Amino acid sequence: MRWIRRLLSAIGLLLVLSAAMGIWYVRQTLPQLDGQLRLAGLSAPVQVNRDSSDVTHILAQRSTDAWMALGYVHAQERGWQLAFNRAVMRGRLSEFLGPATLETDKLLRTLGIRQVAQRQLATLPSEARQAMEAYSTGVNAFFASSDQARTPEFLVLGVDPGASARDGAWWDAADSVGWSLMMALDLGGNWGNEFARLTALQVLDTDAMWALFPPYEGEPRAATADLARLYRELGVYREDAFKTTAQAPPQLGGLRERIAAGLQAWTEAFGHTEGKGSNNWVVSGARTTSGLPLLANDPHLGLSAPAIWYFARLQAPDVAGLKGMDVIGATLPGTPFVVLGRTANLAWGFTNTGPDVQDLYLEQINPANGGEYRVPSTGTESAWAPFKVRVETIKVKGQGDVTHLVRSTRHGPVISDAQARYGEVIDTSRYVLALRWTALEADDGNVLATIEGNRAQSVDELRLALRDFRAPMQNVVMADRQGRIAYKAAGQVPVRAADNDIRGVAPSPGWEARYDWTGWLPYEQTPEDDGAKGWIATANQRVHGPDYPHFLTQDWVPPYRQRRIEEMLQQTLRHDVASFRAMQGDLYAAATVRLLPFLLKARSDHPQAAAAMQALQGFDGVMASDSVAALIFSVWVDEFARGVIGTRLGKARFATIYGKRNFRAAVEGILASDDPAWCGASGCAAASSVAFTRALQRIVTMCGDDVAQWRWGDVHPAISAHRPFAEVKPLARLFNVTVPTGGDPFTVNVGQYHLDKVDAPFANRHAASLRAIYDLADLDRSRFIYQTGQSGNVFSSRYRDMSEAWAANESRVLSLNPSGWAHQLELTP
């Protein structure tokens, strides 16, 4: 018994010591928010104060000091986010995650984000380079010298920035340019739609393809070419595409393998814009209680933990040779500026314009020389040119280095060399796919535009600053304290030739010069609005009238959200912050109301059918979290798409293009026309009834037998996913931030879901990444919120402290003149 007592005492002591060490480690990971810290390179002390809203105010004597301090603070608060983003854009994930992320690394190396960033950095004017270099100095200084312990991600995955940071080489100025490019990649892509159309056209004729991808309402088809015939005659497809027996998914037992699978799904979403939308609107003083404008913005982006944004203020006076600034709002960790926000006299907000700035080209390989591809010829004989080849060496954890050959054509990088999914559709022994994209051009003015935008004090000054903005093109609404409101589409859009009969709708033959871009649309000719009717609202809908002379895209978002916003703007004669807040929380879906009559006619002998149909009676289209009807409708429309479109395309082919896109416009057209080519001889009513039965079976599996207990919010939680631990269930519970929500892809308070996610197909994954309301009568009464918290440290109380308020559509004050400071830190040279 004595030895047993000793053993138990020893075990108890070890547990106590382990707990003590755990507590000590947790405390060591938390940033120092008060007192003094040294930051070598500053020209003078910088105050880093945090207000009661947890907004970080950086008060410096020079702009370069402010940018450097922001780099330090981003590293202090969001160190892992910077490390992970750096690995993604440099194509270096495999260094710590192993071979499972090779395809992701190959894609980023093929796109050449790092090389393009370096080229663009070299073209920047002196002040823009100073900003990037000062920021990178601040990032490196933290990792090189801080006593703050690394957060768990660094330890679990074996990542240590310290050594290279001490050499000033871990984060560099090109990384900040590169992360701007990554945002353009996330928001500016449509190459996925082009490839999806190509994939569908193997089994559909051109008319059926247009039924599946219908033109924007009221518009003719953007492409007049018979695409199905073109691809068939060229012999583009693999004969065995989607005919082989599907292999079972690999067993993902290891931590790194699970992480890699999730990251691959994330990078496969590059080139898709569906769901990546936003809302913004502005009203003039004639429509407000104060007599001065109000502006609202909620950009819809992938929800992540930590959030994509970090709220901060940058203040510095003018000094000899360097302009100052005083700006507050959402910064993007990895870059040294306020992207969305306000100055003392001006506020602005973005939504994604979504023009077609990416074209895929089918490049024909020379059958006599595989190192050449076909180019335009002036004679009757085919002409050929050599691929440009760049060798990339990828270090891989647990194995030897991998050599990746990056081929490029006159259009751009050959992306079909990087991702296997292209070779599953096209015959890559005959054709490859090259990408032309505006963001890969040598010149990029985003940095300069953002610097000047952070200093602007009027609508005219901001419009002038935005002239240099390139990618991704944004719908910018703006308002100033002089009472002016305006809208401008800012960004670079290619001009296509008049005889281009494909216009970027699907991959074009790369050897025909008529499909090349011919120039750029001048800034003066991009859409704009001076707010003459008293308000301006954008929600990714078509931003120009039918008489606009230039082609931007046909892949606009259906105008449900924008029309709902305008409807609510009209309903209130004089708006204030409270009415704007109510608009941002609106859950009415006109898209649901449009299809609801078809669901109400469905018939089923399922045991829950009668109760489910009763729950649908009186449903008004409000997609509330506690709604039974919203759940039934959402699952029904998914099952209808799977049953009707999936059958027409074939299960395997359908699975590759469904999920990130929901084909709602196609479903609307199919049901309205009762098209037997899609629904079968029994008609669409029968197909709808079958979908209703399957939906009920599915909901019972998810939510149980009691219809009265079904709730949309139970299957539609907002998941702010941690990268990369979201894919590891035990870690995901700790690192993800999850709250129940309402909404769907068509509500103003949006809740976009990815139906290809087997584990949680209806979870809200793209939503308001922030909400902001700016009151130009008193800008210090402006409001903001986002879905996680300022800290990127899972152990911090500030990691998820905004989530409940965000879900409830509450907010915090965004002020340049807070009443006091919650924390005060001084950075000294």
mmCIF file of N, CA and C in Angstrom, residues 269-374:
data_model
loop_
_atom_site.group_PDB
_atom_site.id
_atom_site.type_symbol
_atom_site.label_atom_id
_atom_site.label_comp_id
_atom_site.label_asym_id
_atom_site.label_seq_id
_atom_site.Cartn_x
_atom_site.Cartn_y
_atom_site.Cartn_z
ATOM 1 N N ALA A 269 -10.988 25.549 -55.266
ATOM 2 C CA ALA A 269 -12.002 26.601 -55.400
ATOM 3 C C ALA A 269 -11.450 27.835 -56.089
ATOM 4 N N PHE A 270 -10.116 27.939 -56.267
ATOM 5 C CA PHE A 270 -9.565 29.059 -57.021
ATOM 6 C C PHE A 270 -10.142 29.014 -58.430
ATOM 7 N N GLY A 271 -10.505 30.175 -58.944
ATOM 8 C CA GLY A 271 -11.116 30.209 -60.262
ATOM 9 C C GLY A 271 -12.624 30.124 -60.227
ATOM 10 N N HIS A 272 -13.203 30.084 -59.028
ATOM 11 C CA HIS A 272 -14.654 30.088 -58.869
ATOM 12 C C HIS A 272 -15.053 31.344 -58.109
ATOM 13 N N THR A 273 -16.059 32.060 -58.587
ATOM 14 C CA THR A 273 -16.485 33.280 -57.914
ATOM 15 C C THR A 273 -17.858 33.145 -57.270
ATOM 16 N N GLU A 274 -18.582 32.061 -57.512
ATOM 17 C CA GLU A 274 -19.913 31.941 -56.943
ATOM 18 C C GLU A 274 -19.821 31.947 -55.418
ATOM 19 N N GLY A 275 -20.649 32.769 -54.794
ATOM 20 C CA GLY A 275 -20.642 32.884 -53.342
ATOM 21 C C GLY A 275 -19.664 33.907 -52.815
ATOM 22 N N LYS A 276 -18.733 34.351 -53.655
ATOM 23 C CA LYS A 276 -17.740 35.320 -53.198
ATOM 24 C C LYS A 276 -18.229 36.722 -53.568
ATOM 25 N N GLY A 277 -19.293 37.105 -52.911
ATOM 26 C CA GLY A 277 -19.912 38.384 -53.215
ATOM 27 C C GLY A 277 -19.875 39.304 -52.013
ATOM 28 N N SER A 278 -20.654 40.350 -52.076
ATOM 29 C CA SER A 278 -20.691 41.326 -50.997
ATOM 30 C C SER A 278 -21.886 42.227 -51.207
ATOM 31 N N ASN A 279 -22.178 43.031 -50.201
ATOM 32 C CA ASN A 279 -23.174 44.096 -50.314
ATOM 33 C C ASN A 279 -22.511 45.420 -49.945
ATOM 34 N N ASN A 280 -22.865 46.468 -50.649
ATOM 35 C CA ASN A 280 -22.596 47.814 -50.149
ATOM 36 C C ASN A 280 -23.661 48.751 -50.675
ATOM 37 N N TRP A 281 -23.941 49.745 -49.910
ATOM 38 C CA TRP A 281 -24.886 50.759 -50.355
ATOM 39 C C TRP A 281 -24.590 52.064 -49.628
ATOM 40 N N VAL A 282 -24.998 53.145 -50.249
ATOM 41 C CA VAL A 282 -24.773 54.474 -49.683
ATOM 42 C C VAL A 282 -25.977 55.329 -50.040
ATOM 43 N N VAL A 283 -26.411 56.159 -49.115
ATOM 44 C CA VAL A 283 -27.516 57.075 -49.374
ATOM 45 C C VAL A 283 -27.041 58.497 -49.113
ATOM 46 N N SER A 284 -27.590 59.428 -49.848
ATOM 47 C CA SER A 284 -27.224 60.832 -49.677
ATOM 48 C C SER A 284 -27.945 61.412 -48.468
ATOM 49 N N GLY A 285 -27.549 62.608 -48.093
ATOM 50 C CA GLY A 285 -28.168 63.265 -46.949
ATOM 51 C C GLY A 285 -29.649 63.536 -47.139
ATOM 52 N N ALA A 286 -30.121 63.558 -48.394
ATOM 53 C CA ALA A 286 -31.544 63.766 -48.638
ATOM 54 C C ALA A 286 -32.386 62.594 -48.147
ATOM 55 N N ARG A 287 -31.731 61.432 -47.893
ATOM 56 C CA ARG A 287 -32.465 60.244 -47.465
ATOM 57 C C ARG A 287 -32.051 59.794 -46.063
ATOM 58 N N THR A 288 -31.447 60.671 -45.257
ATOM 59 C CA THR A 288 -31.037 60.308 -43.898
ATOM 60 C C THR A 288 -31.640 61.285 -42.891
ATOM 61 N N THR A 289 -31.726 60.843 -41.653
ATOM 62 C CA THR A 289 -32.250 61.712 -40.598
ATOM 63 C C THR A 289 -31.287 62.838 -40.254
ATOM 64 N N SER A 290 -29.989 62.621 -40.526
ATOM 65 C CA SER A 290 -28.974 63.618 -40.152
ATOM 66 C C SER A 290 -28.739 64.672 -41.217
ATOM 67 N N GLY A 291 -29.117 64.384 -42.429
ATOM 68 C CA GLY A 291 -28.836 65.295 -43.531
ATOM 69 C C GLY A 291 -27.491 65.086 -44.186
ATOM 70 N N LEU A 292 -26.716 64.105 -43.711
ATOM 71 C CA LEU A 292 -25.450 63.740 -44.339
ATOM 72 C C LEU A 292 -25.486 62.246 -44.678
ATOM 73 N N PRO A 293 -24.604 61.782 -45.571
ATOM 74 C CA PRO A 293 -24.713 60.404 -46.065
ATOM 75 C C PRO A 293 -24.482 59.342 -44.991
ATOM 76 N N LEU A 294 -24.994 58.169 -45.282
ATOM 77 C CA LEU A 294 -24.715 56.934 -44.559
ATOM 78 C C LEU A 294 -24.210 55.913 -45.561
ATOM 79 N N LEU A 295 -23.250 55.069 -45.128
ATOM 80 C CA LEU A 295 -22.674 54.059 -46.018
ATOM 81 C C LEU A 295 -22.567 52.739 -45.261
ATOM 82 N N ALA A 296 -22.934 51.646 -45.922
ATOM 83 C CA ALA A 296 -22.857 50.305 -45.328
ATOM 84 C C ALA A 296 -22.072 49.383 -46.249
ATOM 85 N N ASN A 297 -21.370 48.422 -45.625
ATOM 86 C CA ASN A 297 -20.577 47.463 -46.388
ATOM 87 C C ASN A 297 -20.488 46.154 -45.618
ATOM 88 N N ASP A 298 -20.710 45.050 -46.310
ATOM 89 C CA ASP A 298 -20.423 43.735 -45.724
ATOM 90 C C ASP A 298 -19.887 42.812 -46.808
ATOM 91 N N PRO A 299 -18.554 42.731 -46.924
ATOM 92 C CA PRO A 299 -17.936 41.861 -47.928
ATOM 93 C C PRO A 299 -18.093 40.396 -47.550
ATOM 94 N N HIS A 300 -18.535 39.589 -48.510
ATOM 95 C CA HIS A 300 -18.772 38.165 -48.276
ATOM 96 C C HIS A 300 -17.565 37.375 -48.745
ATOM 97 N N LEU A 301 -16.870 36.797 -47.789
ATOM 98 C CA LEU A 301 -15.668 36.024 -48.077
ATOM 99 C C LEU A 301 -15.721 34.721 -47.299
ATOM 100 N N GLY A 302 -14.802 33.829 -47.629
ATOM 101 C CA GLY A 302 -14.719 32.590 -46.885
ATOM 102 C C GLY A 302 -14.467 32.867 -45.414
ATOM 103 N N LEU A 303 -15.277 32.247 -44.541
ATOM 104 C CA LEU A 303 -15.125 32.458 -43.106
ATOM 105 C C LEU A 303 -13.931 31.658 -42.603
ATOM 106 N N SER A 304 -13.050 32.317 -41.897
ATOM 107 C CA SER A 304 -11.851 31.656 -41.387
ATOM 108 C C SER A 304 -11.599 32.083 -39.960
ATOM 109 N N ALA A 305 -10.851 31.249 -39.248
ATOM 110 C CA ALA A 305 -10.429 31.568 -37.879
ATOM 111 C C ALA A 305 -8.912 31.444 -37.815
ATOM 112 N N PRO A 306 -8.211 32.541 -37.560
ATOM 113 C CA PRO A 306 -8.762 33.868 -37.337
ATOM 114 C C PRO A 306 -9.357 34.456 -38.608
ATOM 115 N N ALA A 307 -10.080 35.554 -38.446
ATOM 116 C CA ALA A 307 -10.718 36.199 -39.587
ATOM 117 C C ALA A 307 -9.678 36.743 -40.560
ATOM 118 N N ILE A 308 -10.137 37.021 -41.748
ATOM 119 C CA ILE A 308 -9.248 37.564 -42.774
ATOM 120 C C ILE A 308 -8.825 38.992 -42.432
ATOM 121 N N TRP A 309 -9.643 39.677 -41.606
ATOM 122 C CA TRP A 309 -9.408 41.090 -41.314
ATOM 123 C C TRP A 309 -8.811 41.295 -39.917
ATOM 124 N N TYR A 310 -8.142 42.427 -39.740
ATOM 125 C CA TYR A 310 -7.672 42.888 -38.432
ATOM 126 C C TYR A 310 -7.919 44.395 -38.390
ATOM 127 N N PHE A 311 -8.724 44.862 -37.425
ATOM 128 C CA PHE A 311 -9.089 46.275 -37.398
ATOM 129 C C PHE A 311 -8.023 47.099 -36.694
ATOM 130 N N ALA A 312 -7.624 48.169 -37.365
ATOM 131 C CA ALA A 312 -6.553 49.015 -36.838
ATOM 132 C C ALA A 312 -6.683 50.429 -37.382
ATOM 133 N N ARG A 313 -6.004 51.323 -36.693
ATOM 134 C CA ARG A 313 -5.868 52.709 -37.134
ATOM 135 C C ARG A 313 -4.400 52.984 -37.386
ATOM 136 N N LEU A 314 -4.116 53.720 -38.440
ATOM 137 C CA LEU A 314 -2.756 54.147 -38.757
ATOM 138 C C LEU A 314 -2.737 55.673 -38.778
ATOM 139 N N GLN A 315 -1.949 56.260 -37.872
ATOM 140 C CA GLN A 315 -1.859 57.717 -37.806
ATOM 141 C C GLN A 315 -0.397 58.145 -37.852
ATOM 142 N N ALA A 316 -0.101 59.097 -38.727
ATOM 143 C CA ALA A 316 1.235 59.703 -38.786
ATOM 144 C C ALA A 316 1.096 61.069 -39.450
ATOM 145 N N PRO A 317 1.857 62.069 -39.000
ATOM 146 C CA PRO A 317 1.774 63.395 -39.611
ATOM 147 C C PRO A 317 2.603 63.463 -40.892
ATOM 148 N N ASP A 318 2.373 64.511 -41.657
ATOM 149 C CA ASP A 318 3.249 64.804 -42.785
ATOM 150 C C ASP A 318 4.622 65.182 -42.248
ATOM 151 N N VAL A 319 5.664 64.646 -42.852
ATOM 152 C CA VAL A 319 7.035 65.068 -42.549
ATOM 153 C C VAL A 319 7.732 65.313 -43.874
ATOM 154 N N ALA A 320 8.897 65.870 -43.810
ATOM 155 C CA ALA A 320 9.618 66.212 -45.029
ATOM 156 C C ALA A 320 9.779 64.983 -45.921
ATOM 157 N N GLY A 321 9.241 65.072 -47.122
ATOM 158 C CA GLY A 321 9.423 64.010 -48.099
ATOM 159 C C GLY A 321 8.504 62.821 -47.935
ATOM 160 N N LEU A 322 7.581 62.857 -46.958
ATOM 161 C CA LEU A 322 6.713 61.701 -46.728
ATOM 162 C C LEU A 322 5.368 62.176 -46.192
ATOM 163 N N LYS A 323 4.303 61.864 -46.931
ATOM 164 C CA LYS A 323 2.969 62.247 -46.506
ATOM 165 C C LYS A 323 2.529 61.420 -45.299
ATOM 166 N N GLY A 324 1.665 62.006 -44.502
ATOM 167 C CA GLY A 324 1.099 61.299 -43.373
ATOM 168 C C GLY A 324 -0.243 60.675 -43.710
ATOM 169 N N MET A 325 -0.954 60.251 -42.646
ATOM 170 C CA MET A 325 -2.258 59.620 -42.834
ATOM 171 C C MET A 325 -2.934 59.531 -41.469
ATOM 172 N N ASP A 326 -4.243 59.382 -41.490
ATOM 173 C CA ASP A 326 -5.012 59.045 -40.302
ATOM 174 C C ASP A 326 -6.242 58.283 -40.798
ATOM 175 N N VAL A 327 -6.167 56.966 -40.721
ATOM 176 C CA VAL A 327 -7.160 56.097 -41.351
ATOM 177 C C VAL A 327 -7.451 54.940 -40.406
ATOM 178 N N ILE A 328 -8.693 54.487 -40.400
ATOM 179 C CA ILE A 328 -9.088 53.404 -39.499
ATOM 180 C C ILE A 328 -10.013 52.444 -40.244
ATOM 181 N N GLY A 329 -9.860 51.154 -39.947
ATOM 182 C CA GLY A 329 -10.728 50.176 -40.591
ATOM 183 C C GLY A 329 -10.086 48.806 -40.651
ATOM 184 N N ALA A 330 -10.462 48.060 -41.658
ATOM 185 C CA ALA A 330 -10.049 46.666 -41.791
ATOM 186 C C ALA A 330 -8.724 46.577 -42.535
ATOM 187 N N THR A 331 -7.702 46.095 -41.832
ATOM 188 C CA THR A 331 -6.433 45.786 -42.488
ATOM 189 C C THR A 331 -6.411 44.306 -42.843
ATOM 190 N N LEU A 332 -5.536 43.963 -43.754
ATOM 191 C CA LEU A 332 -5.388 42.590 -44.229
ATOM 192 C C LEU A 332 -4.025 42.095 -43.779
ATOM 193 N N PRO A 333 -3.957 41.216 -42.751
ATOM 194 C CA PRO A 333 -2.642 40.737 -42.312
ATOM 195 C C PRO A 333 -1.813 40.210 -43.480
ATOM 196 N N GLY A 334 -0.623 40.764 -43.613
ATOM 197 C CA GLY A 334 0.224 40.496 -44.760
ATOM 198 C C GLY A 334 0.465 41.735 -45.593
ATOM 199 N N THR A 335 -0.381 42.772 -45.389
ATOM 200 C CA THR A 335 -0.235 44.031 -46.114
ATOM 201 C C THR A 335 -0.331 45.195 -45.135
ATOM 202 N N PRO A 336 0.266 46.341 -45.464
ATOM 203 C CA PRO A 336 0.402 47.417 -44.469
ATOM 204 C C PRO A 336 -0.648 48.519 -44.530
ATOM 205 N N PHE A 337 -1.842 48.226 -45.035
ATOM 206 C CA PHE A 337 -2.801 49.297 -45.264
ATOM 207 C C PHE A 337 -4.176 48.967 -44.702
ATOM 208 N N VAL A 338 -5.005 49.986 -44.585
ATOM 209 C CA VAL A 338 -6.430 49.807 -44.343
ATOM 210 C C VAL A 338 -7.098 49.596 -45.699
ATOM 211 N N VAL A 339 -7.743 48.474 -45.849
ATOM 212 C CA VAL A 339 -8.376 48.135 -47.127
ATOM 213 C C VAL A 339 -9.791 48.698 -47.192
ATOM 214 N N LEU A 340 -10.539 48.558 -46.114
ATOM 215 C CA LEU A 340 -11.920 49.033 -46.040
ATOM 216 C C LEU A 340 -12.055 49.891 -44.796
ATOM 217 N N GLY A 341 -12.573 51.099 -44.935
ATOM 218 C CA GLY A 341 -12.683 51.915 -43.735
ATOM 219 C C GLY A 341 -12.977 53.360 -44.022
ATOM 220 N N ARG A 342 -12.304 54.233 -43.252
ATOM 221 C CA ARG A 342 -12.598 55.666 -43.343
ATOM 222 C C ARG A 342 -11.416 56.497 -42.894
ATOM 223 N N THR A 343 -11.434 57.728 -43.314
ATOM 224 C CA THR A 343 -10.545 58.748 -42.768
ATOM 225 C C THR A 343 -11.411 59.721 -41.967
ATOM 226 N N ALA A 344 -10.925 60.905 -41.689
ATOM 227 C CA ALA A 344 -11.699 61.854 -40.891
ATOM 228 C C ALA A 344 -12.917 62.388 -41.641
ATOM 229 N N ASN A 345 -12.854 62.366 -42.981
ATOM 230 C CA ASN A 345 -13.905 63.022 -43.769
ATOM 231 C C ASN A 345 -14.479 62.157 -44.881
ATOM 232 N N LEU A 346 -14.063 60.910 -44.965
ATOM 233 C CA LEU A 346 -14.442 60.059 -46.102
ATOM 234 C C LEU A 346 -14.603 58.620 -45.620
ATOM 235 N N ALA A 347 -15.594 57.922 -46.189
ATOM 236 C CA ALA A 347 -15.755 56.487 -45.941
ATOM 237 C C ALA A 347 -15.988 55.780 -47.268
ATOM 238 N N TRP A 348 -15.600 54.497 -47.313
ATOM 239 C CA TRP A 348 -15.786 53.734 -48.550
ATOM 240 C C TRP A 348 -16.030 52.260 -48.223
ATOM 241 N N GLY A 349 -16.587 51.553 -49.205
ATOM 242 C CA GLY A 349 -16.815 50.120 -49.064
ATOM 243 C C GLY A 349 -16.731 49.444 -50.418
ATOM 244 N N PHE A 350 -16.357 48.165 -50.402
ATOM 245 C CA PHE A 350 -16.154 47.396 -51.630
ATOM 246 C C PHE A 350 -17.175 46.265 -51.738
ATOM 247 N N THR A 351 -17.529 45.943 -52.966
ATOM 248 C CA THR A 351 -18.040 44.615 -53.317
ATOM 249 C C THR A 351 -17.280 44.149 -54.550
ATOM 250 N N ASN A 352 -17.343 42.862 -54.801
ATOM 251 C CA ASN A 352 -16.633 42.303 -55.946
ATOM 252 C C ASN A 352 -17.420 42.578 -57.227
ATOM 253 N N THR A 353 -16.781 43.196 -58.218
ATOM 254 C CA THR A 353 -17.441 43.427 -59.499
ATOM 255 C C THR A 353 -17.591 42.122 -60.267
ATOM 256 N N GLY A 354 -16.538 41.320 -60.281
ATOM 257 C CA GLY A 354 -16.593 40.021 -60.945
ATOM 258 C C GLY A 354 -16.526 40.050 -62.450
ATOM 259 N N PRO A 355 -15.751 40.960 -63.068
ATOM 260 C CA PRO A 355 -15.632 40.910 -64.528
ATOM 261 C C PRO A 355 -14.814 39.693 -64.950
ATOM 262 N N ASP A 356 -14.913 39.343 -66.205
ATOM 263 C CA ASP A 356 -14.167 38.196 -66.724
ATOM 264 C C ASP A 356 -12.746 38.662 -67.038
ATOM 265 N N VAL A 357 -11.849 38.421 -66.091
ATOM 266 C CA VAL A 357 -10.452 38.834 -66.239
ATOM 267 C C VAL A 357 -9.528 37.638 -66.350
ATOM 268 N N GLN A 358 -10.108 36.452 -66.565
ATOM 269 C CA GLN A 358 -9.328 35.233 -66.767
ATOM 270 C C GLN A 358 -9.874 34.504 -67.989
ATOM 271 N N ASP A 359 -9.001 34.146 -68.885
ATOM 272 C CA ASP A 359 -9.398 33.319 -70.028
ATOM 273 C C ASP A 359 -8.521 32.085 -70.093
ATOM 274 N N LEU A 360 -9.171 30.940 -70.306
ATOM 275 C CA LEU A 360 -8.437 29.702 -70.560
ATOM 276 C C LEU A 360 -8.258 29.525 -72.058
ATOM 277 N N TYR A 361 -7.084 29.037 -72.435
ATOM 278 C CA TYR A 361 -6.792 28.781 -73.841
ATOM 279 C C TYR A 361 -6.392 27.325 -74.027
ATOM 280 N N LEU A 362 -7.021 26.683 -74.987
ATOM 281 C CA LEU A 362 -6.592 25.355 -75.412
ATOM 282 C C LEU A 362 -5.362 25.524 -76.280
ATOM 283 N N GLU A 363 -4.244 25.014 -75.798
ATOM 284 C CA GLU A 363 -3.005 25.086 -76.568
ATOM 285 C C GLU A 363 -2.742 23.703 -77.161
ATOM 286 N N GLN A 364 -2.670 23.660 -78.479
ATOM 287 C CA GLN A 364 -2.472 22.387 -79.178
ATOM 288 C C GLN A 364 -0.987 22.038 -79.204
ATOM 289 N N ILE A 365 -0.668 20.832 -78.780
ATOM 290 C CA ILE A 365 0.720 20.373 -78.743
ATOM 291 C C ILE A 365 1.124 19.873 -80.122
ATOM 292 N N ASN A 366 2.321 20.236 -80.554
ATOM 293 C CA ASN A 366 2.846 19.782 -81.835
ATOM 294 C C ASN A 366 3.050 18.263 -81.780
ATOM 295 N N PRO A 367 2.339 17.501 -82.609
ATOM 296 C CA PRO A 367 2.486 16.039 -82.549
ATOM 297 C C PRO A 367 3.891 15.567 -82.935
ATOM 298 N N ALA A 368 4.623 16.423 -83.639
ATOM 299 C CA ALA A 368 5.976 16.041 -84.051
ATOM 300 C C ALA A 368 7.038 16.492 -83.052
ATOM 301 N N ASN A 369 6.637 17.371 -82.112
ATOM 302 C CA ASN A 369 7.595 17.902 -81.130
ATOM 303 C C ASN A 369 6.811 18.352 -79.904
ATOM 304 N N GLY A 370 6.784 17.529 -78.879
ATOM 305 C CA GLY A 370 5.988 17.818 -77.695
ATOM 306 C C GLY A 370 6.420 19.045 -76.937
ATOM 307 N N GLY A 371 7.552 19.636 -77.276
ATOM 308 C CA GLY A 371 8.004 20.850 -76.619
ATOM 309 C C GLY A 371 7.473 22.104 -77.274
ATOM 310 N N GLU A 372 6.594 21.964 -78.258
ATOM 311 C CA GLU A 372 6.052 23.123 -78.969
ATOM 312 C C GLU A 372 4.527 23.115 -78.926
ATOM 313 N N TYR A 373 3.968 24.303 -79.063
ATOM 314 C CA TYR A 373 2.514 24.448 -79.115
ATOM 315 C C TYR A 373 2.160 25.337 -80.300
ATOM 316 N N ARG A 374 0.918 25.238 -80.734
ATOM 317 C CA ARG A 374 0.477 25.933 -81.942
ATOM 318 C C ARG A 374 0.209 27.403 -81.661
#
